[in-house]
Short mmCIF file of C-alpha atoms and ligand atoms in Angstrom, two decimals:
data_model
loop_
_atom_site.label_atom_id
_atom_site.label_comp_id
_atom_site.label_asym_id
_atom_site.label_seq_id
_atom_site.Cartn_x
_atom_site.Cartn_y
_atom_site.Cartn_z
CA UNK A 1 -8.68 14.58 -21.49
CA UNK A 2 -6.01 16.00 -19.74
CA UNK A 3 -4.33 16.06 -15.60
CA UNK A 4 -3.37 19.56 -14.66
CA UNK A 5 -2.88 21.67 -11.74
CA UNK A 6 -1.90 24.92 -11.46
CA UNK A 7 1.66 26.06 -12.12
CA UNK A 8 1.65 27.58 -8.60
CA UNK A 9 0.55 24.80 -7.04
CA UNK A 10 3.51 22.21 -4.72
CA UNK A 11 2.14 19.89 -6.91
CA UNK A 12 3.28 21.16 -10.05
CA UNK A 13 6.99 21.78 -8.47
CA UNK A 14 9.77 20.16 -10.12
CA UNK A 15 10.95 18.52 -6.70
CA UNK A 16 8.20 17.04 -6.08
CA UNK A 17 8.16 13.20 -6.75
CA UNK A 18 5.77 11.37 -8.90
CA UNK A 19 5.72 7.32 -9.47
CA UNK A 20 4.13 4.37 -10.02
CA UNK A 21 3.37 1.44 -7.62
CA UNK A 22 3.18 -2.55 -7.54
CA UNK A 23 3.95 -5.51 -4.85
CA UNK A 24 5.39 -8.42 -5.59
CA UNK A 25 2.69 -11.39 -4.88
CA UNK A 26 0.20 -9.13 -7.35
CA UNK A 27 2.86 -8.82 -10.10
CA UNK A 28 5.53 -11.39 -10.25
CA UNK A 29 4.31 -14.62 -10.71
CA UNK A 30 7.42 -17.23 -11.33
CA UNK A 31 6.66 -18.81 -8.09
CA UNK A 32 8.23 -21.68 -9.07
CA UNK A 33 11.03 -20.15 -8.18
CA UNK A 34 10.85 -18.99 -4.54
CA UNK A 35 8.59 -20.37 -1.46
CA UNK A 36 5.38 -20.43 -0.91
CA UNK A 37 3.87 -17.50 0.52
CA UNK A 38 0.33 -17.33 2.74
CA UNK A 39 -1.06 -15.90 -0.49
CA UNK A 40 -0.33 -18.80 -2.61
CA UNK A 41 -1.88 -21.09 0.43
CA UNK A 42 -5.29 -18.92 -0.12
CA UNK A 43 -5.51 -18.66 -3.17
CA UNK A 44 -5.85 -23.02 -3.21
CA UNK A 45 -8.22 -22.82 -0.69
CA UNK A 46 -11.97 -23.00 -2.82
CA UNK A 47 -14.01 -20.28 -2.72
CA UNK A 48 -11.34 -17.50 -1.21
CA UNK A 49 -10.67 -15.65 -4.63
CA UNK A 50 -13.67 -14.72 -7.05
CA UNK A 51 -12.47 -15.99 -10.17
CA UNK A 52 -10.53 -18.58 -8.82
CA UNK A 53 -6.99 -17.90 -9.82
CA UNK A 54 -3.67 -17.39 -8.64
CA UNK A 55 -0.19 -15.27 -8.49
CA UNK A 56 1.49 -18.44 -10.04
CA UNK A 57 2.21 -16.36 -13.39
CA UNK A 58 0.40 -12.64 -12.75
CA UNK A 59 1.88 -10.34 -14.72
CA UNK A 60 4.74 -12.39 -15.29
CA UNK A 61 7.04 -9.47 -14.53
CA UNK A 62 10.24 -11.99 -12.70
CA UNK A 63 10.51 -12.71 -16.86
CA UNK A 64 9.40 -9.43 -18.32
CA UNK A 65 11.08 -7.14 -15.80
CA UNK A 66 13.34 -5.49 -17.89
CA UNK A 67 10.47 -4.94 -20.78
CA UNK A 68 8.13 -3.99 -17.91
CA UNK A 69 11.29 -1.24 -16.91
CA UNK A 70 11.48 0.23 -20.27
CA UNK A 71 7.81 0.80 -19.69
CA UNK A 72 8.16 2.36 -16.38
CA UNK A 73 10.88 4.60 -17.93
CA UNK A 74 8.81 5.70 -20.82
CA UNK A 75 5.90 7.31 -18.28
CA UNK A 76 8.59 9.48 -17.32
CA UNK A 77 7.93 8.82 -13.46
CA UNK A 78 10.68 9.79 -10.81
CA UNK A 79 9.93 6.75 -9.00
CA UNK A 80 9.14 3.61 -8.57
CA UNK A 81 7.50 1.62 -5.49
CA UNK A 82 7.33 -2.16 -5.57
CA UNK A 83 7.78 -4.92 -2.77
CA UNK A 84 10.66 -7.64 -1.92
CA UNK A 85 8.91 -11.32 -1.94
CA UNK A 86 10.21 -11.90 1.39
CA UNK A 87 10.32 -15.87 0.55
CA UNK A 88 11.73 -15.35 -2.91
CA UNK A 89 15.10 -13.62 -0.71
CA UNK A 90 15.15 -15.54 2.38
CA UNK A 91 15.02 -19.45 2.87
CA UNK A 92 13.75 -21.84 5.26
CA UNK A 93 16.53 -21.60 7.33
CA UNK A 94 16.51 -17.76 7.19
CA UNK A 95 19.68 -16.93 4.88
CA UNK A 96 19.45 -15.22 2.14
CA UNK A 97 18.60 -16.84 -1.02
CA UNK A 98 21.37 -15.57 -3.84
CA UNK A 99 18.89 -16.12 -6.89
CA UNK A 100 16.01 -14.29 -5.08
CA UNK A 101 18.35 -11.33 -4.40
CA UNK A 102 20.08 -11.44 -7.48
CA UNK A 103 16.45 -10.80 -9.24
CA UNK A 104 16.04 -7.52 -6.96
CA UNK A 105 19.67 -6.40 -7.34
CA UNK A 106 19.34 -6.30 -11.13
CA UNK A 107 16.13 -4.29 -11.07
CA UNK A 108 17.72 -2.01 -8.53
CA UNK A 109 20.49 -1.30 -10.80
CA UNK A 110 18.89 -0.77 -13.98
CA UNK A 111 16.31 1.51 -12.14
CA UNK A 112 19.35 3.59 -10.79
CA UNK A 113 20.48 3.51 -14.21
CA UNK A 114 17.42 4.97 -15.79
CA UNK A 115 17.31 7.80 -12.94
CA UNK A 116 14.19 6.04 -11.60
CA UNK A 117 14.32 6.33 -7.59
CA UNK A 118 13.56 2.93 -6.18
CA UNK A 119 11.22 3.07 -3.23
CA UNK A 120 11.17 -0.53 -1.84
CA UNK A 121 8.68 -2.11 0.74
CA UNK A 122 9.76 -4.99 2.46
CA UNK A 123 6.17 -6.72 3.73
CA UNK A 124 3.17 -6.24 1.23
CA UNK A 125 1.33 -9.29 2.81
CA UNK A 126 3.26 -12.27 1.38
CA UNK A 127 4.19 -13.42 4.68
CA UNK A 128 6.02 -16.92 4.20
CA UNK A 129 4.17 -19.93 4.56
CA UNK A 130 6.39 -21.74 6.90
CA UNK A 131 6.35 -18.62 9.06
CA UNK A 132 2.30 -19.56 9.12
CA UNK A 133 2.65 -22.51 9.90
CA UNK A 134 4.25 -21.44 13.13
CA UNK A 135 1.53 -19.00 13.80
CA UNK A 136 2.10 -15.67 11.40
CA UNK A 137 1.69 -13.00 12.34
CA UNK A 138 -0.08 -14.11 15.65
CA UNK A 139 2.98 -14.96 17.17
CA UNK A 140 5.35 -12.56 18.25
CA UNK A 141 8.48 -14.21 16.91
CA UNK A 142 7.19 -13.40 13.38
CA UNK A 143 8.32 -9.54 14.27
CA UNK A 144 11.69 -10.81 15.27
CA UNK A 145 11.91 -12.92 12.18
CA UNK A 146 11.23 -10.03 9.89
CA UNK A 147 13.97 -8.08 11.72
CA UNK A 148 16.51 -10.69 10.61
CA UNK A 149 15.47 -10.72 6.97
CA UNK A 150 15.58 -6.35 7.24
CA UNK A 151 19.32 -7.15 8.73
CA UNK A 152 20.05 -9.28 5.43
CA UNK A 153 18.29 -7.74 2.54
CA UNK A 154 19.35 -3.99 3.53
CA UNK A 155 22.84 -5.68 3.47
CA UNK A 156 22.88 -7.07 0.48
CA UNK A 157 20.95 -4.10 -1.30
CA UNK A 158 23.65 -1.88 0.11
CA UNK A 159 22.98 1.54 -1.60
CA UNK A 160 21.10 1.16 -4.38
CA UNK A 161 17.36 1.53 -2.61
CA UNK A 162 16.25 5.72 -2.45
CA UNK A 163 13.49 4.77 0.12
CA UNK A 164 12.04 2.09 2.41
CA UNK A 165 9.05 1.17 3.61
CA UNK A 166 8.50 -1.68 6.63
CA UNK A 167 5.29 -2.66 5.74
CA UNK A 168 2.01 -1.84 3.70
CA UNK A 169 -1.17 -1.28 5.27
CA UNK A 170 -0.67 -3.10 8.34
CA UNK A 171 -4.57 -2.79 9.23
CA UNK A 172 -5.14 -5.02 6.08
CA UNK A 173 -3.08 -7.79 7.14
CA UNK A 174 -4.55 -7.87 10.23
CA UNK A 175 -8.02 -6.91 10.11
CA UNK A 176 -8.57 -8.95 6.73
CA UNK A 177 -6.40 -11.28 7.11
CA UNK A 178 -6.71 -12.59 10.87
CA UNK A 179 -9.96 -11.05 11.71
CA UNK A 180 -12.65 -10.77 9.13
CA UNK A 181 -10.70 -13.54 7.31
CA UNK A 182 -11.49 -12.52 3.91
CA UNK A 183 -7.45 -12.39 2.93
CA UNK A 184 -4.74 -14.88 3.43
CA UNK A 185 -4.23 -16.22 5.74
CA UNK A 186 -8.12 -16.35 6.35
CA UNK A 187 -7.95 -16.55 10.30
CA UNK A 188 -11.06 -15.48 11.73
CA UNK A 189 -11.98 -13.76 15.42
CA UNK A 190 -11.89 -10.09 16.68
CA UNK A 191 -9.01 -10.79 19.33
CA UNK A 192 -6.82 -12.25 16.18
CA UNK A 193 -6.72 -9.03 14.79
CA UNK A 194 -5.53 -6.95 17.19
CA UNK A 195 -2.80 -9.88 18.61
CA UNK A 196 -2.11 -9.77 14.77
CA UNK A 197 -1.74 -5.80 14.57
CA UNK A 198 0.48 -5.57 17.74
CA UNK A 199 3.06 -8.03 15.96
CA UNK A 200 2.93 -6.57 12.35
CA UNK A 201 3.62 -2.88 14.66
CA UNK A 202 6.45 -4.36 16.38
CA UNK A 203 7.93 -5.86 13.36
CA UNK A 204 7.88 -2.09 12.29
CA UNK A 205 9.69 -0.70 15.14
CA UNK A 206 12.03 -3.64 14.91
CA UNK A 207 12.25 -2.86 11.06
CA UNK A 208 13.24 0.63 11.27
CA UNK A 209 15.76 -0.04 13.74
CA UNK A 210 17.75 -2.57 11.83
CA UNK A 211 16.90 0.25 8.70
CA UNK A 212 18.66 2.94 11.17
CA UNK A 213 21.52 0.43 11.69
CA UNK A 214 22.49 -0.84 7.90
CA UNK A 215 20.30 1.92 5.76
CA UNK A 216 20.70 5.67 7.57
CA UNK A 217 20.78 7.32 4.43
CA UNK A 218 17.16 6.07 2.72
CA UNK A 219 13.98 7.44 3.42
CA UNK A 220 12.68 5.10 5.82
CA UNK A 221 9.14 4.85 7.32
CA UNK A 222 5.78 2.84 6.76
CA UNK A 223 3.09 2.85 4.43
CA UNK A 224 -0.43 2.79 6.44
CA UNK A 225 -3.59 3.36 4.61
CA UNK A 226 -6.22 5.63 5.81
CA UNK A 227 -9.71 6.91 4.93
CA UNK A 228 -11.75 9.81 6.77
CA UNK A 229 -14.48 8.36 8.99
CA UNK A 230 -17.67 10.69 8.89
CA UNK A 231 -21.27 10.13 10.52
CA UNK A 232 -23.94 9.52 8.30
CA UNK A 233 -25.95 12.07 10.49
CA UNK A 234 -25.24 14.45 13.17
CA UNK A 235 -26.96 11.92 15.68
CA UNK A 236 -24.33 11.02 18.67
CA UNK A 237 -24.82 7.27 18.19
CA UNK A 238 -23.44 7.81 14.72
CA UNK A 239 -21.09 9.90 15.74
CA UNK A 240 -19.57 7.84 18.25
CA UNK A 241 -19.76 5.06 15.44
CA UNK A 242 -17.66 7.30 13.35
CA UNK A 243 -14.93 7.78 15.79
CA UNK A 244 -14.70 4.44 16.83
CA UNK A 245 -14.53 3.76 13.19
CA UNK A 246 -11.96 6.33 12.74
CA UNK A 247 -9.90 4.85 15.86
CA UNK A 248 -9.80 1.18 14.59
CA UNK A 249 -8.75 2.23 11.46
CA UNK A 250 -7.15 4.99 11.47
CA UNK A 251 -5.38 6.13 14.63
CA UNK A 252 -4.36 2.59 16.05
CA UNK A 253 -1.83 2.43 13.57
CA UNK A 254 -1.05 6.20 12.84
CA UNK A 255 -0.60 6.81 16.67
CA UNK A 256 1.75 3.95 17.86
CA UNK A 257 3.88 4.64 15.12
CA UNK A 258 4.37 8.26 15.91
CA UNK A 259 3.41 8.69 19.33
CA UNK A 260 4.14 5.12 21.09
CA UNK A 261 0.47 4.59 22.70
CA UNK A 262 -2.56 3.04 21.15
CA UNK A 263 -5.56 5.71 21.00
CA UNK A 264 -7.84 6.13 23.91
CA UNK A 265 -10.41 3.46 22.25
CA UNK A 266 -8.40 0.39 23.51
CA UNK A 267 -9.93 1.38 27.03
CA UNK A 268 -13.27 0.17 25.56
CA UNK A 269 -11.87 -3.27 24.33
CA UNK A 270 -13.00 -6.12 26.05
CA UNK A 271 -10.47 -7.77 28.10
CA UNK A 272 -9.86 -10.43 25.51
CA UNK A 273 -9.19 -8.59 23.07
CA UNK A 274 -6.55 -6.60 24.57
CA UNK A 275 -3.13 -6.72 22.23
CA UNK A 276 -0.30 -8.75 23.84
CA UNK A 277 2.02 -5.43 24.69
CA UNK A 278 5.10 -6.53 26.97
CA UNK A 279 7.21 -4.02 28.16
CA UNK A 280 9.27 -1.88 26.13
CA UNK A 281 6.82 -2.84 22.89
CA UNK A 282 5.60 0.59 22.39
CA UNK A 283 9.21 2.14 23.02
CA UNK A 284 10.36 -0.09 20.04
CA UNK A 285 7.21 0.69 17.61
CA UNK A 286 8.24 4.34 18.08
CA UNK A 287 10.77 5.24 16.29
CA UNK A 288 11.85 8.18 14.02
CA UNK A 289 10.74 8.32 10.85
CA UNK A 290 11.65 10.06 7.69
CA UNK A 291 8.69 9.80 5.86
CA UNK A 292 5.05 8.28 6.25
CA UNK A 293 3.49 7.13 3.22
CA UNK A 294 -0.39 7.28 2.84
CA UNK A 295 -2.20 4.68 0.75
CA UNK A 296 -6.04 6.08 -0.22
CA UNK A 297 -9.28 4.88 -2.21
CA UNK A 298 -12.06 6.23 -0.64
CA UNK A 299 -13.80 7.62 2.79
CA UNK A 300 -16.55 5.24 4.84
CA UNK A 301 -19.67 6.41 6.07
CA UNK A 302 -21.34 5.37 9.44
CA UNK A 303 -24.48 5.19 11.10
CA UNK A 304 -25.37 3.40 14.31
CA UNK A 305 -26.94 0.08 14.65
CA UNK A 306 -27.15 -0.70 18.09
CA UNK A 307 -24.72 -0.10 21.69
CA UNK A 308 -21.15 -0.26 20.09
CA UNK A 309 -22.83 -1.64 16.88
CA UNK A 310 -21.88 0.56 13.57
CA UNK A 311 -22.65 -0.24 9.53
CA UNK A 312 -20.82 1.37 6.28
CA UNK A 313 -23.47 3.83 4.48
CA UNK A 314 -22.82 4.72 0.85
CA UNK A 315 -24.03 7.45 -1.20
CA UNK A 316 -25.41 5.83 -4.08
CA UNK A 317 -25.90 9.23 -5.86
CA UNK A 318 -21.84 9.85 -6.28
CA UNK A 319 -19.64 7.61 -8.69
CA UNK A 320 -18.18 4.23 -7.84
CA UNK A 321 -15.01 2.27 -8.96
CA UNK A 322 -15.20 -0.92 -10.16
CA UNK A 323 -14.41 -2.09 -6.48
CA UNK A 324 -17.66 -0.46 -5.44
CA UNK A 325 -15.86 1.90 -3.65
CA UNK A 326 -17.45 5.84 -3.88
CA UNK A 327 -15.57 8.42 -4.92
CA UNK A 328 -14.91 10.72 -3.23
CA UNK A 329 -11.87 12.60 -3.53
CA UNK A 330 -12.60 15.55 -0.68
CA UNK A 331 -11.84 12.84 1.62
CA UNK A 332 -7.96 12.52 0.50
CA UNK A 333 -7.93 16.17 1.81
CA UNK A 334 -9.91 15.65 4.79
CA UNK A 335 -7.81 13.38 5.88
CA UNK A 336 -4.64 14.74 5.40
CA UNK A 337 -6.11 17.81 7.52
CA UNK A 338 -7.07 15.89 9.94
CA UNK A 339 -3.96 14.10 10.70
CA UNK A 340 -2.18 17.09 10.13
CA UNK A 341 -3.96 18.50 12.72
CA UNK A 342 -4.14 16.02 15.26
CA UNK A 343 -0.37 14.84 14.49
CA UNK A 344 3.44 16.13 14.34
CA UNK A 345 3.91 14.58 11.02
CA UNK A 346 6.97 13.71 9.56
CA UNK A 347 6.74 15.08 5.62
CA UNK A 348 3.83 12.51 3.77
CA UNK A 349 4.02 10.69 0.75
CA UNK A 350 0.63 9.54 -0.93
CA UNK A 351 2.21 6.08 -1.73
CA UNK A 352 -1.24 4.71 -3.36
CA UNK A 353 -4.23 5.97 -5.15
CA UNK A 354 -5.90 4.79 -8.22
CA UNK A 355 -8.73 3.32 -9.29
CA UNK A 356 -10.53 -0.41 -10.62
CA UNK A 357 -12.50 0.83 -13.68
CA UNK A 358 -14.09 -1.48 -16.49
CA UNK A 359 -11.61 -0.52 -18.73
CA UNK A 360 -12.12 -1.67 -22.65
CA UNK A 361 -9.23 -2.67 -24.66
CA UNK A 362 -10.65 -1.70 -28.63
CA UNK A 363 -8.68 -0.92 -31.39
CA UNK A 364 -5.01 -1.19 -29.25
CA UNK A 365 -6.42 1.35 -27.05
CA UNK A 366 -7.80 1.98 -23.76
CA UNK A 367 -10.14 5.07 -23.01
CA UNK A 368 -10.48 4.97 -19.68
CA UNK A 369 -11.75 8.43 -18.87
CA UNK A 370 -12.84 7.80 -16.07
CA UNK A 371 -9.83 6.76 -14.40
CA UNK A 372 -8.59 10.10 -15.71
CA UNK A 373 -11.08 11.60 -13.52
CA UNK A 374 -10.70 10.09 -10.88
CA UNK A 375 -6.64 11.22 -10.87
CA UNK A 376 -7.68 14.87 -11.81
CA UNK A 377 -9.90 15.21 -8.60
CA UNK A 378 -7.62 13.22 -6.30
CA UNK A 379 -4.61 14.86 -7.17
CA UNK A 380 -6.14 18.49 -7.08
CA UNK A 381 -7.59 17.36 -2.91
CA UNK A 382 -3.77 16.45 -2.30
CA UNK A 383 -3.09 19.62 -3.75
CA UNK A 384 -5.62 21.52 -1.79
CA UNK A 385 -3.85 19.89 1.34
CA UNK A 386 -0.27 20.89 0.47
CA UNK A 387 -1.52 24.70 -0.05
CA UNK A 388 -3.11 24.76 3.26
CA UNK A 389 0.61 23.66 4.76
CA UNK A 390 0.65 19.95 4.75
CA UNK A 391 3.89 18.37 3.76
CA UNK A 392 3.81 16.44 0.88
CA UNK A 393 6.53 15.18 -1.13
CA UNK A 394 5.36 12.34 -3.55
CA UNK A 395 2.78 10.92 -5.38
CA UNK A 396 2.53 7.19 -6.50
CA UNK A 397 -0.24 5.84 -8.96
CA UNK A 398 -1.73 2.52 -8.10
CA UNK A 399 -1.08 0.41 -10.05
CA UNK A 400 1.31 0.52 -13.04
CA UNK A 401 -0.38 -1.95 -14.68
CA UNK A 402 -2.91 -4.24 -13.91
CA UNK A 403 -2.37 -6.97 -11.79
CA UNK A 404 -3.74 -9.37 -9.51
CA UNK A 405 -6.04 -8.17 -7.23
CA UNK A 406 -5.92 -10.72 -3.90
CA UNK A 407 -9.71 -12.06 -3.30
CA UNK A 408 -11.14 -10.15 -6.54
CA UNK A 409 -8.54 -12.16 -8.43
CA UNK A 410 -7.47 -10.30 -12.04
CA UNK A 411 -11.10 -8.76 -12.95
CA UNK A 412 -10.96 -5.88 -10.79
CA UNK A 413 -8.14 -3.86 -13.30
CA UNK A 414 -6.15 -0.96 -11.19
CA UNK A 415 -3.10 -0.45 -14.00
CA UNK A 416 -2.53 3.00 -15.92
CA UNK A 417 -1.11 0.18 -18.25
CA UNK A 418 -3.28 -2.61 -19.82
CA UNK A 419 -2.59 -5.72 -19.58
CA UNK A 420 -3.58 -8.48 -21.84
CA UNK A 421 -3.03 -11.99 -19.91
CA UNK A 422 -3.25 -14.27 -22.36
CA UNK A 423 -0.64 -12.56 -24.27
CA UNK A 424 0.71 -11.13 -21.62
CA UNK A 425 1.03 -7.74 -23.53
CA UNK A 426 1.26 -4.44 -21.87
CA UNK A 427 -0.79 -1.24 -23.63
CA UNK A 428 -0.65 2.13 -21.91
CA UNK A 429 -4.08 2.92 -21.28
CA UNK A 430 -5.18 6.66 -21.76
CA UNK A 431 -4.89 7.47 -18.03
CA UNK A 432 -1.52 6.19 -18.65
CA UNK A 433 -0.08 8.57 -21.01
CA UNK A 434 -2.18 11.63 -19.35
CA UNK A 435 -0.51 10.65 -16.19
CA UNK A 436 2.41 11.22 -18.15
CA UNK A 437 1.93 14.51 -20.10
CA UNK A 438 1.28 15.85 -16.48
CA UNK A 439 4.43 14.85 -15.00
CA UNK A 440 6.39 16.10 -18.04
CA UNK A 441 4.37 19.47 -18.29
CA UNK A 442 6.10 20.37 -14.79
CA UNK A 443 9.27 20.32 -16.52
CA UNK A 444 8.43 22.61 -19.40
CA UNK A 445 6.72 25.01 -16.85
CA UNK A 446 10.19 25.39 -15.16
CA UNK A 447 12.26 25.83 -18.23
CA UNK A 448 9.43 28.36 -20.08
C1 FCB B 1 -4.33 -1.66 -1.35
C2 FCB B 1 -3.15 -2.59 -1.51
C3 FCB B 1 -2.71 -2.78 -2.93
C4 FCB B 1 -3.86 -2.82 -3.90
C5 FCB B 1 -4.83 -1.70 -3.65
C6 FCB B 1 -6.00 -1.67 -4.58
O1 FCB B 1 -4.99 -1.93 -0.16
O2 FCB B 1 -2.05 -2.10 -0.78
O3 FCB B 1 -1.90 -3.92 -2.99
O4 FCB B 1 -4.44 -4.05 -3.92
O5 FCB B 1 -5.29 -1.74 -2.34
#
């Protein structure tokens, strides 16, 4: 089975940029060899990840990186997104650590080497430990500390990043992590998450303005992820429940980032769980931006349960992932329409979107249809968006190979590349090499 979109459409344009994704705590492992991180703190706790492991070894990629390169290279991708372990670079004291950075500095360069653009995130969740222990991302100095390590690492990186992001998916960390509890650092209680959110936003605007100072000539902006909101029925209780829905997770990121105000919602919060703004805060979140990258799975469903009470619906007649999550790829274009809409975006890049599937390794090979699928239909909505004027410039697959998947541990398998853990061997799955015959087929088109 094969990916393809029309020759005419943005999508199939030479310019446009197509990659693969990872973070560090989810690939790395070697964490011997840098602090601990909440993640690692979690994943000890019993009971917080499903099959009980760890990210001590992952994918072993700290070893395996330059294998794991070659790899990257031969799926012909322009580009390649993957975190900075912020305690692997910076140490207790908050200096840089010259073995963590040496690690990223070497990937950077052979990356550059192989033409492979480096988009780098500095925060995909692996907050430090001792950082924790202070308070996280609850208190507000954790924004200022994340400035300082920004100052450093952009320093030392110098010019060999393409793009950066602050953070990824800001409403995870907070709203899983501090609120519903179900990822590190497992804090419960609904006025956690949104003290938790207002820091993690004004480590962004810190972020991009120590990016502005030391990196002006990278792509610099934030990765949020997003999912259309719709009512289960055209009843106003569930569509109230949809827009608040849509508000929580949607807009009270998307909004303070580009428009420096929290959407109209936070007039309904109770006063305790108001988010601890001081003056100037949403001044500082605001900054320019150069890019916004969109992570996406899936859309959510609501109905009503009660005053200011909402559940998820699913359609149990459309396929699911492996995550349980539907499919559904008119929401990628939904979405994009709506924000589009609603917003004066700066140009998008999808920076996730993929699929857990119960992939089969037989025979050295991996059929994984419908992965395949799922990349056909999802790439074709972002393509419907682009035609109908949205600006979008990129498009990176998560993930490039399997890896480990915070609480669902390393069952739930997201790669477009196998991988066996005992061995630790790496097989391109069949998703992996369609993924590449449609990247390469744009370059044909041009030249026929
Ligand atoms: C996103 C995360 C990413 C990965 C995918 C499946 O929320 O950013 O690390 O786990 O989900």
């Amino acid at each position: 089975m094969k990916i393809s979109l029309a020759k005419s459409s943005p999508l199939s344009q030479v310019n446009f940029t197509y990659g693969v994704a990872t973070a560090a705590f989810q690939i790395e492992g070697a964490a011997d060899s840098r602090r601990a991180c909440i993640w690692d703190t979690f994943c000890a706790t019993p009971d917080k990840i499903k099959d009980k492991s760890d990210g001590l070894v992952a994918c072993d990629h700290y070893h395996r990186w330059e294998e794991d390169l070659d790899l990257i290279e031969s799926l012909e991708v322009d580009a390649y997104r993957f975190s900075i372990s912020w305690p692997r670079v910076i140490t207790l004291n908050g200096e840089l650590d010259p073995q963590g950075v040496s690690f990223y500095i070497k990937l950077l360069d052979a990356l550059n080497k192989k033409n492979i653009k480096p988009y780098v995130t500095l925060y995909h969740w692996d907050l430090p430990q001792h950082l924790e222990d202070n308070g996280g991302w609850l208190n507000r100095e954790t924004a200022y500390h994340f400035r300082d390590y920004v100052e450093l690492i952009t320093q030392a990186f110098g010019d060999r990043v393409y793009s950066y992001s602050t953070l990824n998916e800001p409403f995870c960390s907070a709203y899983l992590g501090y609120e519903l509890g179900i990822h590190a650092p497992g804090i419960v209680g609904k006025a956690f998450g949104k003290q938790a959110a207002h820091h993690l936003l004004l480590a962004h605007g810190l972020g991009m303005q120590a990016l502005a100072k030391n990196s002006p000539n990278t792509l610099n902006g934030i990765v949020l992820n997003v999912s259309p909101c719709y009512p289960k029925t055209d009843a106003e209780e569930d569509i109230k429940a949809a827009w608040a829905a849509d508000q929580n997770l949607n807009h009270w990121y998307v909004m303070p980032v580009l428009e420096g105000k929290y959407p109209s919602s936070i007039d309904t919060l109770p006063e305790a769980e108001m988010p601890p703004i001081e003056e100037g805060d949403m001044d500082i979140i605001c900054q320019p931006m150069d890019y916004l990258g969109l992570n996406y799975y899936t859309r959510e469903v609501y109905q009503a349960t009660g005053e200011n009470e909402r559940e998820k619906w699913v359609d149990e007649s459309l396929p699911f992932t492996d995550m349980g999550w539907e499919v559904y790829p008119q929401g990628l274009t939904d979405i994009l329409l709506q924000l589009n809409k609603q917003y004066t975006l700066p140009p998008l890049y999808i920076t996730e979107n993929g699929a857990a599937m119960p992939d089969t390794y037989a025979n050295g090979q991996v059929q994984d249809t419908n992965r395949i699928e799922y990349f056909q239909g999802h790439l074709q909505a972002v393509s419907d968006a682009a035609e109908k004027g949205v600006d979008i410039r990129g498009y990176f697959a998560w993930s490039l190979m399997d890896n480990f998947e915070w609480a669902e541990g390393y069952e739930k398998r997201f790669g477009i590349v196998y991988v066996d853990y005992a061995t630790q061997q790496r097989t391109i799955k069949a998703s992996g090499l369609a993924y590449r015959d449609f990247i390469s087929r744009r370059h044909f088109a041009k030249s026929a």
